[in-house]
CSV table of C-alpha atoms in Angstrom, one decimal:
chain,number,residue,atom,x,y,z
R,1,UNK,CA,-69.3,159.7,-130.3
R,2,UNK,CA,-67.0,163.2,-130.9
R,3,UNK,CA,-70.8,165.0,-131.3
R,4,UNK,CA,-71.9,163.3,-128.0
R,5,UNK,CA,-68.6,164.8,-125.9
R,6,UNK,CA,-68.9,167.9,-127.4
R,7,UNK,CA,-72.5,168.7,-126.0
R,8,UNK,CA,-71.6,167.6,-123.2
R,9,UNK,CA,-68.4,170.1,-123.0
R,10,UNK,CA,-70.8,172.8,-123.6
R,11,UNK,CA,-73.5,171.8,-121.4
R,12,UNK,CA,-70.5,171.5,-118.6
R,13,UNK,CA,-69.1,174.4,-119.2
R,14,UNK,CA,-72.6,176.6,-119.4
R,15,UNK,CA,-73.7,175.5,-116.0
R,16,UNK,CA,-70.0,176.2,-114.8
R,17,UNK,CA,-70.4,179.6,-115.9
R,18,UNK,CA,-73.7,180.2,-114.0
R,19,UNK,CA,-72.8,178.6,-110.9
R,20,UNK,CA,-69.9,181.2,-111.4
R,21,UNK,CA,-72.3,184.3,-112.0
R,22,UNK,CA,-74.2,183.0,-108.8
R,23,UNK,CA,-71.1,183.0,-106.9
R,24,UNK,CA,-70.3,186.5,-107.4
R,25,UNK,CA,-73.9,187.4,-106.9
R,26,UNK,CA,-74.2,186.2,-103.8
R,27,UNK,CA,-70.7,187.6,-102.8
R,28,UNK,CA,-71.9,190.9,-104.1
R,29,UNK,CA,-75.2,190.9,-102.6
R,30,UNK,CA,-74.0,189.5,-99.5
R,31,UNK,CA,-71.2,192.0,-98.7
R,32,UNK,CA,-73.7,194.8,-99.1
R,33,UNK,CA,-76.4,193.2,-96.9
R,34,UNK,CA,-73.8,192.0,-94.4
R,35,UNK,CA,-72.8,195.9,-94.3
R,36,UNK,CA,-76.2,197.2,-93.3
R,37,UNK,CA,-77.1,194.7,-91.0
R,38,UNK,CA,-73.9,195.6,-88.9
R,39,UNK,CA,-74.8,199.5,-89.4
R,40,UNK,CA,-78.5,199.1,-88.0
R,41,UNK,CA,-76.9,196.9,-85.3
R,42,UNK,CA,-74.2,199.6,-84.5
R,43,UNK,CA,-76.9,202.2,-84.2
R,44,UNK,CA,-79.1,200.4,-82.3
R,45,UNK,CA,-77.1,199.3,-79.6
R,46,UNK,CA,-74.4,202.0,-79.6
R,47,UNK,CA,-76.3,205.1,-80.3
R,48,UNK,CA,-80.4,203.7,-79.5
R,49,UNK,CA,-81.4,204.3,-82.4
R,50,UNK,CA,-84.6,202.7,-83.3
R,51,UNK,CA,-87.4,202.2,-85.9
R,52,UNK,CA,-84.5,203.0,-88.9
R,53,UNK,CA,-86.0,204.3,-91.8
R,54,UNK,CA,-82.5,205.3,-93.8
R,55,UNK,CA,-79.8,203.7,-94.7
R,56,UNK,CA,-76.6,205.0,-96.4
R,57,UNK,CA,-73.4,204.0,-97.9
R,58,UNK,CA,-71.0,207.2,-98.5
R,59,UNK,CA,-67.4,206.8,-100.3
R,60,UNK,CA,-65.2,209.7,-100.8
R,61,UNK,CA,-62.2,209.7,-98.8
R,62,UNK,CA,-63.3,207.4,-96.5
R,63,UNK,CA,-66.4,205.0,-96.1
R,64,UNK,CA,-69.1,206.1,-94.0
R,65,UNK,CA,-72.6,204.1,-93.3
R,66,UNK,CA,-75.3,206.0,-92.3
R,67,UNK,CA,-78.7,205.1,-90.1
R,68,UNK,CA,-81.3,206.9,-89.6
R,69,UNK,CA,-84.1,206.7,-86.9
R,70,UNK,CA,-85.9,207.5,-83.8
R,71,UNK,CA,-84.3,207.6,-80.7
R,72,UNK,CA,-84.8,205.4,-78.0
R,73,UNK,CA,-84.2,207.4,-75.3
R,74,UNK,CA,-86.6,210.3,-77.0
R,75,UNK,CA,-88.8,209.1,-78.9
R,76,UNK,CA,-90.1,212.1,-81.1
R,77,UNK,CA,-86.9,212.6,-81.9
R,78,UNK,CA,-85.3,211.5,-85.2
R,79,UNK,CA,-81.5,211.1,-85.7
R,80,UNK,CA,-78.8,210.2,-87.8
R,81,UNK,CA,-75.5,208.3,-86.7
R,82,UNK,CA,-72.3,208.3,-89.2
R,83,UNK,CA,-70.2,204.8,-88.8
R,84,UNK,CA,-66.6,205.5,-89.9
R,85,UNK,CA,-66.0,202.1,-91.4
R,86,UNK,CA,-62.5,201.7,-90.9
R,87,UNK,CA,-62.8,202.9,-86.6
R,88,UNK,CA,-66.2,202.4,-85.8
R,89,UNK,CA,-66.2,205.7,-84.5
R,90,UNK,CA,-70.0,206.9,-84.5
R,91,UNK,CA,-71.2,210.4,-84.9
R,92,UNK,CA,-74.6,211.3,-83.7
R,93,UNK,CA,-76.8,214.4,-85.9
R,94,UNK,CA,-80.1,215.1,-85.1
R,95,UNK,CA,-82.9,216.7,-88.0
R,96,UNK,CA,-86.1,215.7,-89.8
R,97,UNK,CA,-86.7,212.5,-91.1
R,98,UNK,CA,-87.6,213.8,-94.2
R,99,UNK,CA,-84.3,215.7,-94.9
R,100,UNK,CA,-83.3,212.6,-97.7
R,101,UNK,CA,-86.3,213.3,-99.2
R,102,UNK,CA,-85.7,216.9,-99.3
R,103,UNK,CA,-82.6,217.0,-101.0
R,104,UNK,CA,-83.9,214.4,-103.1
R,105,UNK,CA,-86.5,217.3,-104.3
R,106,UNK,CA,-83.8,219.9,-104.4
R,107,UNK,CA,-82.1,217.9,-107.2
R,108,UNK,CA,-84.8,216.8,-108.7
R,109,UNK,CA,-86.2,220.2,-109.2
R,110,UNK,CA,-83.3,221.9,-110.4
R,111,UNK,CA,-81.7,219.2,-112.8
R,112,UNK,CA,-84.7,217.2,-113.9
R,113,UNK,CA,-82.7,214.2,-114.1
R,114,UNK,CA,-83.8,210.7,-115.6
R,115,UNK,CA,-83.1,208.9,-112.3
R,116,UNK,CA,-82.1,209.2,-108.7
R,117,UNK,CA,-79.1,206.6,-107.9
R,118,UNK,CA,-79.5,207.3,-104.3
R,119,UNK,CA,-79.4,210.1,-101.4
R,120,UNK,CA,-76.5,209.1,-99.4
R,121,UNK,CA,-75.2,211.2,-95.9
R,122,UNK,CA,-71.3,211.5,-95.4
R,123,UNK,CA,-68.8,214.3,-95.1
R,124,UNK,CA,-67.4,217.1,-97.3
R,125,UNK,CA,-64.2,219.2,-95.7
R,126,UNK,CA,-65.3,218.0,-91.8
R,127,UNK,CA,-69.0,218.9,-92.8
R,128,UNK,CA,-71.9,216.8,-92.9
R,129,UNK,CA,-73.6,216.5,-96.4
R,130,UNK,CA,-76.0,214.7,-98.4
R,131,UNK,CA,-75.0,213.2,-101.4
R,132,UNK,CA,-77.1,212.9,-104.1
R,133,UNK,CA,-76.2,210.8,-107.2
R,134,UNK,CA,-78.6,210.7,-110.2
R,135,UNK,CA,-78.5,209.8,-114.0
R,136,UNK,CA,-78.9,212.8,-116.4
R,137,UNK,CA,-81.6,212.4,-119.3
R,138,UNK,CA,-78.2,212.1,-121.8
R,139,UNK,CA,-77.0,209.0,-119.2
R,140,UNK,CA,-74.1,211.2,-117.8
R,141,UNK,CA,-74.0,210.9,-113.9
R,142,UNK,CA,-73.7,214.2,-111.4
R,143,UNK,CA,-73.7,214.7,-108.2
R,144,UNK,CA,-75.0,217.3,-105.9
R,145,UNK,CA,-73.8,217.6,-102.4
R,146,UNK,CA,-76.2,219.9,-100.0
R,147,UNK,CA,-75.9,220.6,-96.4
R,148,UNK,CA,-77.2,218.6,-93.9
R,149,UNK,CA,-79.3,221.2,-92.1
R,150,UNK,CA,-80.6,223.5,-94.3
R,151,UNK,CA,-80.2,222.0,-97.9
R,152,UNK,CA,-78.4,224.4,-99.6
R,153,UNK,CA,-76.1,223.2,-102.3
R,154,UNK,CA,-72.3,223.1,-101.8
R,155,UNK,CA,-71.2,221.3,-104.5
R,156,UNK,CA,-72.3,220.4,-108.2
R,157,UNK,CA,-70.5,217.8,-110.2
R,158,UNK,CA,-72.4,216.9,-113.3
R,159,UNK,CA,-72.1,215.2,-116.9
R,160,UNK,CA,-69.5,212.6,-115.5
């Protein structure tokens, strides 16, 4: 009887700890999803943006989301709106669709890393930047930050 309740206290408290994993799964997950949805909302209707193709998350001082996409209004022409995420306050940039890409490639070759964590667009002293994040070959993590515009690197942080 004792060996009976005993599995049975294990097999409780296994499925309690995976309906406990899925709960902050799903919380996870959700927050993050629930987060973009509201950003590609924000830019469509406040700043007619359309046809997104990026989509950022950027946390220094404060956090930012980012959207990138065509405009409605102008259709050849490509933009990104910044979200404050504590006003709402939008800020509108215009450049190429590929610019993610591009600083992707900056960092990519110059640091040879194992992995890029993600290209993210935000600011850096009232400036507008790309962020890149990647994982070094010896699993440090560093950071590049490089002008919206043009590229150029403003800031390296590496072997975090």
């Amino acid at each position: 009887m004792k060996n009976k309740w005993h599995k049975t206290a294990i097999i409780i408290t296994f499925i309690a700890l995976i309906a406990l994993f899925w709960a902050f799964y799903s919380l996870a997950t959700g927050l993050h999803s629930s987060a973009r949805s509201q950003a590609l909302d924000v830019a469509h209707k406040q700043a007619a943006v359309t046809n997104a193709t990026f989509y950022s998350e950027f946390d220094r001082q404060q956090r930012l989301y980012s959207v990138g996409g065509y405009d409605r209004r102008q259709p050849r022409r490509y933009k990104y709106v910044i979200i404050n995420g504590k006003n709402g306050k939008i800020k509108t940039l215009f450049g190429k669709p590929n610019l993610p890409y591009q600083a992707q490639q900056i960092v990519i070759n110059n640091q040879h890393p194992q992995k890029v964590a993600k290209v993210a667009l935000g600011y850096h002293q009232k400036q507008p930047v790309w962020e890149v994040t990647f994982l070094n070959k010896d699993q440090t993590l560093g950071y590049y930050l490089l002008n919206f515009k043009n590229t150029k690197i403003v800031q390296v942080i590496n072997h975090l």
